[in-house]
């Protein structure tokens, strides 16, 4: 196994306060071998300058690596974030870089 894919799309209008909201997350992953995993965890969000940083921690609840823990770091920069946190606008889009580490128990 060398990679996996997953898609998380949110639609609709979100407020600037939504950028800082912590959420529960369920994420299905399909690995390049065809195996699948489902990750379930909780997120903690911080905004530093124009960068939205999210850390999700939890457990692989099914499939490959079931029972193992994970940490997923999500980082997305957008100049709109500065306007949003200053109360002067909204964030029209945010594209993230994601790293995932699964640790066997």
Short mmCIF file of N, CA and C in Angstrom, two decimals:
data_model
loop_
_atom_site.label_atom_id
_atom_site.label_comp_id
_atom_site.label_asym_id
_atom_site.label_seq_id
_atom_site.Cartn_x
_atom_site.Cartn_y
_atom_site.Cartn_z
N UNK A 1 0.84 -1.16 0.00
CA UNK A 1 0.00 0.00 0.00
C UNK A 1 0.89 1.23 0.00
N UNK A 2 0.56 2.17 -0.87
CA UNK A 2 1.35 3.40 -0.96
C UNK A 2 0.52 4.66 -0.83
N UNK A 3 -0.82 4.54 -0.95
CA UNK A 3 -1.64 5.75 -0.88
C UNK A 3 -3.10 5.37 -0.65
N UNK A 4 -3.88 6.39 -0.35
CA UNK A 4 -5.31 6.22 -0.18
C UNK A 4 -6.02 7.49 -0.61
N UNK A 5 -7.31 7.38 -0.90
CA UNK A 5 -8.08 8.55 -1.29
C UNK A 5 -9.36 8.63 -0.48
N UNK A 6 -9.78 9.86 -0.27
CA UNK A 6 -11.03 10.13 0.39
C UNK A 6 -11.48 11.50 -0.06
N UNK A 7 -12.76 11.73 -0.05
CA UNK A 7 -13.29 13.03 -0.44
C UNK A 7 -14.21 13.53 0.65
N UNK A 8 -13.96 14.74 1.08
CA UNK A 8 -14.82 15.39 2.06
C UNK A 8 -15.23 16.72 1.44
N UNK A 9 -16.49 16.86 1.16
CA UNK A 9 -17.01 18.07 0.53
C UNK A 9 -18.09 18.64 1.43
N UNK A 10 -17.97 19.92 1.72
CA UNK A 10 -19.03 20.60 2.45
C UNK A 10 -19.66 21.60 1.51
N UNK A 11 -20.96 21.71 1.59
CA UNK A 11 -21.67 22.64 0.72
C UNK A 11 -22.51 23.57 1.56
N UNK A 12 -22.95 24.62 0.93
CA UNK A 12 -23.80 25.58 1.63
C UNK A 12 -22.98 26.68 2.24
N UNK A 13 -23.66 27.60 2.83
CA UNK A 13 -23.03 28.77 3.43
C UNK A 13 -22.53 28.44 4.83
N UNK A 14 -21.32 28.86 5.12
CA UNK A 14 -20.75 28.68 6.46
C UNK A 14 -20.25 30.03 6.94
N UNK A 15 -20.42 30.29 8.21
CA UNK A 15 -19.97 31.56 8.77
C UNK A 15 -18.49 31.49 9.12
N UNK A 16 -17.91 32.64 9.41
CA UNK A 16 -16.52 32.67 9.83
C UNK A 16 -16.32 31.92 11.14
N UNK A 17 -17.31 31.94 12.01
CA UNK A 17 -17.20 31.19 13.26
C UNK A 17 -17.12 29.69 13.01
N UNK A 18 -17.70 29.23 11.88
CA UNK A 18 -17.62 27.81 11.54
C UNK A 18 -16.18 27.36 11.34
N UNK A 19 -15.30 28.29 10.94
CA UNK A 19 -13.89 27.93 10.76
C UNK A 19 -13.28 27.43 12.05
N UNK A 20 -13.77 27.93 13.18
CA UNK A 20 -13.19 27.58 14.47
C UNK A 20 -13.96 26.50 15.20
N UNK A 21 -15.03 26.00 14.62
CA UNK A 21 -15.85 25.02 15.32
C UNK A 21 -15.21 23.63 15.26
N UNK A 22 -15.22 22.96 16.41
CA UNK A 22 -14.75 21.58 16.48
C UNK A 22 -15.92 20.68 16.13
N UNK A 23 -15.63 19.58 15.46
CA UNK A 23 -16.68 18.68 14.99
C UNK A 23 -16.26 17.24 15.15
N UNK A 24 -17.26 16.35 15.17
CA UNK A 24 -16.94 14.94 15.02
C UNK A 24 -16.80 14.67 13.53
N UNK A 25 -15.90 13.75 13.20
CA UNK A 25 -15.57 13.48 11.81
C UNK A 25 -15.63 11.98 11.56
N UNK A 26 -16.28 11.58 10.48
CA UNK A 26 -16.23 10.20 9.99
C UNK A 26 -15.72 10.26 8.56
N UNK A 27 -14.64 9.55 8.30
CA UNK A 27 -13.98 9.66 7.01
C UNK A 27 -13.71 8.28 6.42
N UNK A 28 -14.35 7.95 5.29
CA UNK A 28 -14.04 6.69 4.61
C UNK A 28 -12.80 6.87 3.72
N UNK A 29 -11.94 5.87 3.70
CA UNK A 29 -10.74 5.91 2.86
C UNK A 29 -10.71 4.64 2.02
N UNK A 30 -10.39 4.78 0.74
CA UNK A 30 -10.13 3.64 -0.13
C UNK A 30 -8.64 3.66 -0.44
N UNK A 31 -7.95 2.60 -0.04
CA UNK A 31 -6.51 2.49 -0.26
C UNK A 31 -6.23 2.04 -1.68
N UNK A 32 -5.02 2.27 -2.15
CA UNK A 32 -4.67 1.92 -3.52
C UNK A 32 -4.72 0.42 -3.77
N UNK A 33 -4.81 -0.39 -2.71
CA UNK A 33 -4.92 -1.84 -2.85
C UNK A 33 -6.37 -2.29 -3.03
N UNK A 34 -7.32 -1.34 -2.87
CA UNK A 34 -8.74 -1.67 -2.93
C UNK A 34 -9.35 -1.88 -1.55
N UNK A 35 -8.50 -2.05 -0.53
CA UNK A 35 -9.01 -2.16 0.84
C UNK A 35 -9.62 -0.83 1.27
N UNK A 36 -10.47 -0.87 2.28
CA UNK A 36 -11.08 0.35 2.79
C UNK A 36 -10.90 0.45 4.30
N UNK A 37 -11.02 1.66 4.81
CA UNK A 37 -10.99 1.94 6.24
C UNK A 37 -12.01 3.05 6.51
N UNK A 38 -12.56 3.05 7.71
CA UNK A 38 -13.39 4.16 8.15
C UNK A 38 -12.77 4.72 9.43
N UNK A 39 -12.51 6.02 9.43
CA UNK A 39 -11.91 6.70 10.57
C UNK A 39 -12.98 7.55 11.25
N UNK A 40 -13.01 7.52 12.56
CA UNK A 40 -13.95 8.35 13.34
C UNK A 40 -13.17 9.06 14.42
N UNK A 41 -13.38 10.38 14.52
CA UNK A 41 -12.64 11.14 15.52
C UNK A 41 -13.24 12.51 15.74
N UNK A 42 -12.49 13.34 16.44
CA UNK A 42 -12.91 14.70 16.76
C UNK A 42 -11.84 15.68 16.31
N UNK A 43 -12.29 16.86 15.86
CA UNK A 43 -11.37 17.86 15.36
C UNK A 43 -11.20 19.00 16.35
N UNK A 44 -10.01 19.59 16.30
CA UNK A 44 -9.70 20.83 17.02
C UNK A 44 -9.13 21.78 15.99
N UNK A 45 -9.69 22.99 15.91
CA UNK A 45 -9.35 23.94 14.85
C UNK A 45 -8.69 25.17 15.45
N UNK A 46 -7.63 25.64 14.78
CA UNK A 46 -6.97 26.90 15.11
C UNK A 46 -6.75 27.69 13.83
N UNK A 47 -6.90 29.00 13.92
CA UNK A 47 -6.55 29.87 12.79
C UNK A 47 -5.33 30.67 13.21
N UNK A 48 -4.26 30.57 12.42
CA UNK A 48 -3.03 31.30 12.67
C UNK A 48 -2.75 32.14 11.44
N UNK A 49 -2.93 33.46 11.57
CA UNK A 49 -2.78 34.33 10.41
C UNK A 49 -3.80 33.96 9.36
N UNK A 50 -3.33 33.64 8.17
CA UNK A 50 -4.22 33.28 7.06
C UNK A 50 -4.27 31.76 6.86
N UNK A 51 -3.93 31.00 7.90
CA UNK A 51 -3.88 29.54 7.78
C UNK A 51 -4.86 28.91 8.76
N UNK A 52 -5.70 28.04 8.23
CA UNK A 52 -6.63 27.25 9.03
C UNK A 52 -5.96 25.91 9.32
N UNK A 53 -5.71 25.60 10.61
CA UNK A 53 -5.05 24.37 11.01
C UNK A 53 -6.02 23.51 11.81
N UNK A 54 -6.20 22.29 11.36
CA UNK A 54 -7.12 21.37 12.04
C UNK A 54 -6.39 20.09 12.37
N UNK A 55 -6.58 19.61 13.60
CA UNK A 55 -6.05 18.30 13.98
C UNK A 55 -7.23 17.41 14.34
N UNK A 56 -7.29 16.25 13.70
CA UNK A 56 -8.34 15.28 13.98
C UNK A 56 -7.67 14.06 14.60
N UNK A 57 -8.18 13.62 15.76
CA UNK A 57 -7.66 12.42 16.41
C UNK A 57 -8.81 11.45 16.65
N UNK A 58 -8.51 10.16 16.56
CA UNK A 58 -9.56 9.18 16.78
C UNK A 58 -9.09 7.77 16.53
N UNK A 59 -10.04 6.94 16.10
CA UNK A 59 -9.82 5.50 15.94
C UNK A 59 -10.30 5.05 14.56
N UNK A 60 -9.60 4.08 14.00
CA UNK A 60 -10.06 3.42 12.78
C UNK A 60 -11.15 2.46 13.22
N UNK A 61 -12.38 2.73 12.80
CA UNK A 61 -13.52 1.96 13.33
C UNK A 61 -13.87 0.73 12.51
N UNK A 62 -13.42 0.67 11.26
CA UNK A 62 -13.70 -0.53 10.46
C UNK A 62 -12.71 -0.65 9.32
N UNK A 63 -12.63 -1.86 8.79
CA UNK A 63 -11.77 -2.12 7.64
C UNK A 63 -10.31 -2.30 8.03
N UNK A 64 -9.44 -2.02 7.07
CA UNK A 64 -8.01 -2.13 7.27
C UNK A 64 -7.59 -1.21 8.41
N UNK A 65 -6.77 -1.69 9.32
CA UNK A 65 -6.27 -0.96 10.50
C UNK A 65 -7.33 -0.78 11.59
N UNK A 66 -8.45 -1.51 11.54
CA UNK A 66 -9.50 -1.38 12.55
C UNK A 66 -8.92 -1.52 13.95
N UNK A 67 -9.31 -0.61 14.83
CA UNK A 67 -8.86 -0.61 16.21
C UNK A 67 -7.63 0.25 16.46
N UNK A 68 -6.93 0.63 15.40
CA UNK A 68 -5.75 1.47 15.54
C UNK A 68 -6.16 2.93 15.72
N UNK A 69 -5.25 3.74 16.24
CA UNK A 69 -5.53 5.17 16.42
C UNK A 69 -4.94 5.96 15.25
N UNK A 70 -5.43 7.17 15.08
CA UNK A 70 -4.90 8.02 14.01
C UNK A 70 -4.83 9.47 14.46
N UNK A 71 -3.93 10.20 13.79
CA UNK A 71 -3.86 11.66 13.89
C UNK A 71 -3.82 12.18 12.46
N UNK A 72 -4.71 13.09 12.14
CA UNK A 72 -4.75 13.69 10.82
C UNK A 72 -4.60 15.21 10.98
N UNK A 73 -3.61 15.76 10.30
CA UNK A 73 -3.39 17.20 10.32
C UNK A 73 -3.81 17.79 8.98
N UNK A 74 -4.64 18.82 9.05
CA UNK A 74 -5.20 19.46 7.87
C UNK A 74 -4.81 20.93 7.92
N UNK A 75 -4.12 21.40 6.87
CA UNK A 75 -3.67 22.79 6.83
C UNK A 75 -4.12 23.41 5.51
N UNK A 76 -4.80 24.55 5.62
CA UNK A 76 -5.26 25.25 4.43
C UNK A 76 -5.07 26.75 4.58
N UNK A 77 -4.42 27.35 3.61
CA UNK A 77 -4.19 28.79 3.62
C UNK A 77 -5.11 29.48 2.63
N UNK A 78 -5.63 30.62 3.04
CA UNK A 78 -6.45 31.44 2.15
C UNK A 78 -6.41 32.87 2.68
N UNK A 79 -6.11 33.82 1.81
CA UNK A 79 -6.05 35.21 2.25
C UNK A 79 -7.40 35.69 2.76
N UNK A 80 -8.50 35.06 2.30
CA UNK A 80 -9.84 35.41 2.77
C UNK A 80 -9.98 35.21 4.28
N UNK A 81 -9.17 34.32 4.87
CA UNK A 81 -9.28 34.03 6.29
C UNK A 81 -9.00 35.29 7.10
N UNK A 82 -8.03 36.10 6.67
CA UNK A 82 -7.71 37.34 7.38
C UNK A 82 -8.91 38.27 7.41
N UNK A 83 -9.59 38.40 6.28
CA UNK A 83 -10.78 39.26 6.21
C UNK A 83 -11.89 38.69 7.08
N UNK A 84 -12.03 37.39 7.05
CA UNK A 84 -13.08 36.72 7.81
C UNK A 84 -12.89 36.92 9.31
N UNK A 85 -11.68 36.68 9.80
CA UNK A 85 -11.44 36.80 11.23
C UNK A 85 -11.48 38.25 11.69
N UNK A 86 -11.31 39.20 10.76
CA UNK A 86 -11.43 40.62 11.10
C UNK A 86 -12.87 41.10 10.99
N UNK A 87 -13.78 40.21 10.59
CA UNK A 87 -15.18 40.57 10.46
C UNK A 87 -15.50 41.33 9.19
N UNK A 88 -14.63 41.21 8.19
CA UNK A 88 -14.80 41.99 6.97
C UNK A 88 -15.17 41.18 5.73
N UNK A 89 -15.43 39.91 5.89
CA UNK A 89 -15.75 39.12 4.71
C UNK A 89 -15.99 37.67 5.05
N UNK A 90 -15.97 36.85 4.02
CA UNK A 90 -16.17 35.41 4.16
C UNK A 90 -15.05 34.68 3.44
N UNK A 91 -14.94 33.40 3.69
CA UNK A 91 -13.96 32.56 2.99
C UNK A 91 -14.69 31.86 1.86
N UNK A 92 -14.31 32.18 0.63
CA UNK A 92 -15.01 31.62 -0.53
C UNK A 92 -14.61 30.18 -0.81
N UNK A 93 -13.35 29.83 -0.53
CA UNK A 93 -12.90 28.45 -0.73
C UNK A 93 -11.65 28.22 0.09
N UNK A 94 -11.40 26.95 0.37
CA UNK A 94 -10.23 26.56 1.15
C UNK A 94 -9.77 25.19 0.67
N UNK A 95 -8.54 25.12 0.22
CA UNK A 95 -7.97 23.86 -0.23
C UNK A 95 -6.88 23.46 0.76
N UNK A 96 -6.90 22.20 1.19
CA UNK A 96 -6.07 21.77 2.29
C UNK A 96 -5.00 20.78 1.87
N UNK A 97 -3.92 20.77 2.65
CA UNK A 97 -2.91 19.72 2.60
C UNK A 97 -3.15 18.85 3.82
N UNK A 98 -3.19 17.53 3.62
CA UNK A 98 -3.55 16.62 4.70
C UNK A 98 -2.46 15.58 4.90
N UNK A 99 -2.08 15.38 6.16
CA UNK A 99 -1.19 14.27 6.50
C UNK A 99 -1.93 13.37 7.49
N UNK A 100 -1.75 12.08 7.33
CA UNK A 100 -2.45 11.09 8.15
C UNK A 100 -1.43 10.10 8.70
N UNK A 101 -1.47 9.89 10.01
CA UNK A 101 -0.62 8.89 10.65
C UNK A 101 -1.51 7.93 11.43
N UNK A 102 -1.39 6.65 11.10
CA UNK A 102 -2.14 5.59 11.80
C UNK A 102 -1.13 4.81 12.63
N UNK A 103 -1.46 4.65 13.91
CA UNK A 103 -0.56 3.97 14.84
C UNK A 103 -1.20 2.68 15.33
N UNK A 104 -0.49 1.59 15.17
CA UNK A 104 -0.97 0.29 15.62
C UNK A 104 -0.89 0.21 17.14
N UNK A 105 -1.95 -0.32 17.75
CA UNK A 105 -1.95 -0.46 19.21
C UNK A 105 -1.26 -1.72 19.65
#
